[in-house]
PDB file of C-alpha atoms in Angstrom:
ATOM      1  CA  UNK A   1       0.000   0.000   0.000  1.00  0.00           C
ATOM      2  CA  UNK A   2       1.059   3.525  -0.644  1.00  0.00           C
ATOM      3  CA  UNK A   3       0.704   5.269   2.683  1.00  0.00           C
ATOM      4  CA  UNK A   4       3.506   6.563   4.819  1.00  0.00           C
ATOM      5  CA  UNK A   5       3.978   4.713   8.101  1.00  0.00           C
ATOM      6  CA  UNK A   6       6.458   7.361   9.290  1.00  0.00           C
ATOM      7  CA  UNK A   7       3.918  10.164   8.788  1.00  0.00           C
ATOM      8  CA  UNK A   8       1.356   8.200  10.792  1.00  0.00           C
ATOM      9  CA  UNK A   9       3.910   7.566  13.534  1.00  0.00           C
ATOM     10  CA  UNK A  10       4.969  11.227  13.640  1.00  0.00           C
ATOM     11  CA  UNK A  11       1.372  12.432  13.884  1.00  0.00           C
ATOM     12  CA  UNK A  12       0.635  10.088  16.792  1.00  0.00           C
ATOM     13  CA  UNK A  13       3.899  11.067  18.459  1.00  0.00           C
ATOM     14  CA  UNK A  14       3.053  14.784  18.218  1.00  0.00           C
ATOM     15  CA  UNK A  15      -0.425  14.226  19.635  1.00  0.00           C
ATOM     16  CA  UNK A  16       1.018  12.133  22.471  1.00  0.00           C
ATOM     17  CA  UNK A  17       3.664  14.703  23.341  1.00  0.00           C
ATOM     18  CA  UNK A  18       1.146  17.545  23.180  1.00  0.00           C
ATOM     19  CA  UNK A  19      -1.076  15.883  25.771  1.00  0.00           C
ATOM     20  CA  UNK A  20       1.274  13.831  27.916  1.00  0.00           C
ATOM     21  CA  UNK A  21       4.560  15.668  27.404  1.00  0.00           C
ATOM     22  CA  UNK A  22       6.671  12.539  27.331  1.00  0.00           C
ATOM     23  CA  UNK A  23       7.963   9.863  25.010  1.00  0.00           C
ATOM     24  CA  UNK A  24       6.138   6.571  24.715  1.00  0.00           C
ATOM     25  CA  UNK A  25       7.740   5.024  21.652  1.00  0.00           C
ATOM     26  CA  UNK A  26       6.844   1.352  22.319  1.00  0.00           C
ATOM     27  CA  UNK A  27       3.141   2.166  22.708  1.00  0.00           C
ATOM     28  CA  UNK A  28       3.173   4.420  19.644  1.00  0.00           C
ATOM     29  CA  UNK A  29       4.853   1.630  17.644  1.00  0.00           C
ATOM     30  CA  UNK A  30       2.115  -0.805  18.712  1.00  0.00           C
ATOM     31  CA  UNK A  31      -0.587   1.648  17.639  1.00  0.00           C
ATOM     32  CA  UNK A  32       1.114   2.243  14.281  1.00  0.00           C
ATOM     33  CA  UNK A  33       1.464  -1.527  13.724  1.00  0.00           C
ATOM     34  CA  UNK A  34      -2.255  -1.996  14.415  1.00  0.00           C
ATOM     35  CA  UNK A  35      -3.167   0.871  12.084  1.00  0.00           C
ATOM     36  CA  UNK A  36      -1.074  -0.616   9.277  1.00  0.00           C
ATOM     37  CA  UNK A  37      -2.601  -4.091   9.755  1.00  0.00           C
ATOM     38  CA  UNK A  38      -6.136  -2.662   9.680  1.00  0.00           C
ATOM     39  CA  UNK A  39      -5.444  -0.557   6.589  1.00  0.00           C
ATOM     40  CA  UNK A  40      -3.780  -3.416   4.726  1.00  0.00           C
ATOM     41  CA  UNK A  41      -6.714  -5.738   5.401  1.00  0.00           C
ATOM     42  CA  UNK A  42      -9.415  -3.146   4.694  1.00  0.00           C
ATOM     43  CA  UNK A  43      -7.925  -1.736   1.484  1.00  0.00           C
ATOM     44  CA  UNK A  44      -6.715  -4.753  -0.465  1.00  0.00           C
ATOM     45  CA  UNK A  45      -7.647  -3.270  -3.829  1.00  0.00           C
ATOM     46  CA  UNK A  46      -6.586   0.313  -3.426  1.00  0.00           C
ATOM     47  CA  UNK A  47      -5.063   3.099  -1.441  1.00  0.00           C
ATOM     48  CA  UNK A  48      -7.064   4.498   1.465  1.00  0.00           C
ATOM     49  CA  UNK A  49      -7.787   8.197   1.467  1.00  0.00           C
ATOM     50  CA  UNK A  50      -6.293  10.492   4.087  1.00  0.00           C
ATOM     51  CA  UNK A  51      -9.585  10.694   5.978  1.00  0.00           C
ATOM     52  CA  UNK A  52      -9.840   6.907   6.137  1.00  0.00           C
ATOM     53  CA  UNK A  53      -6.300   6.612   7.478  1.00  0.00           C
ATOM     54  CA  UNK A  54      -6.961   9.306  10.077  1.00  0.00           C
ATOM     55  CA  UNK A  55     -10.169   7.592  11.193  1.00  0.00           C
ATOM     56  CA  UNK A  56      -8.328   4.309  11.772  1.00  0.00           C
ATOM     57  CA  UNK A  57      -5.532   6.104  13.662  1.00  0.00           C
ATOM     58  CA  UNK A  58      -8.051   7.911  15.863  1.00  0.00           C
ATOM     59  CA  UNK A  59      -9.886   4.656  16.604  1.00  0.00           C
ATOM     60  CA  UNK A  60      -6.685   2.794  17.506  1.00  0.00           C
ATOM     61  CA  UNK A  61      -5.522   5.550  19.868  1.00  0.00           C
ATOM     62  CA  UNK A  62      -8.907   5.549  21.613  1.00  0.00           C
ATOM     63  CA  UNK A  63      -8.889   1.737  21.891  1.00  0.00           C
ATOM     64  CA  UNK A  64      -5.778   2.091  24.063  1.00  0.00           C
ATOM     65  CA  UNK A  65      -7.743   4.355  26.421  1.00  0.00           C
ATOM     66  CA  UNK A  66      -5.761   7.412  25.352  1.00  0.00           C
ATOM     67  CA  UNK A  67      -8.779   9.628  24.814  1.00  0.00           C
ATOM     68  CA  UNK A  68      -6.833  12.824  25.507  1.00  0.00           C
ATOM     69  CA  UNK A  69      -4.281  11.827  22.868  1.00  0.00           C
ATOM     70  CA  UNK A  70      -7.076  10.913  20.425  1.00  0.00           C
ATOM     71  CA  UNK A  71      -8.617  14.347  20.953  1.00  0.00           C
ATOM     72  CA  UNK A  72      -5.267  16.014  20.370  1.00  0.00           C
ATOM     73  CA  UNK A  73      -4.778  13.921  17.227  1.00  0.00           C
ATOM     74  CA  UNK A  74      -8.203  14.967  15.941  1.00  0.00           C
ATOM     75  CA  UNK A  75      -7.321  18.633  16.488  1.00  0.00           C
ATOM     76  CA  UNK A  76      -3.878  18.151  14.940  1.00  0.00           C
ATOM     77  CA  UNK A  77      -5.128  16.450  11.804  1.00  0.00           C
TER      78      UNK A  77
END
């Protein structure tokens, strides 16, 4: 698929730092891995749009109970 894992990771990282002010690389990596798996399985025949990617990212952050980070991500996007 043609989406940029690093951009997704950076966006989550910025949202996390904005709300929690610290580094949490292992957790961010887990979230990014889950986002990539979901996108790869959901978009077998094409490239997801930016909105679709952002929706999956937002959902995965919230699933970890990081609602403040999800809110920050929504505002950042």
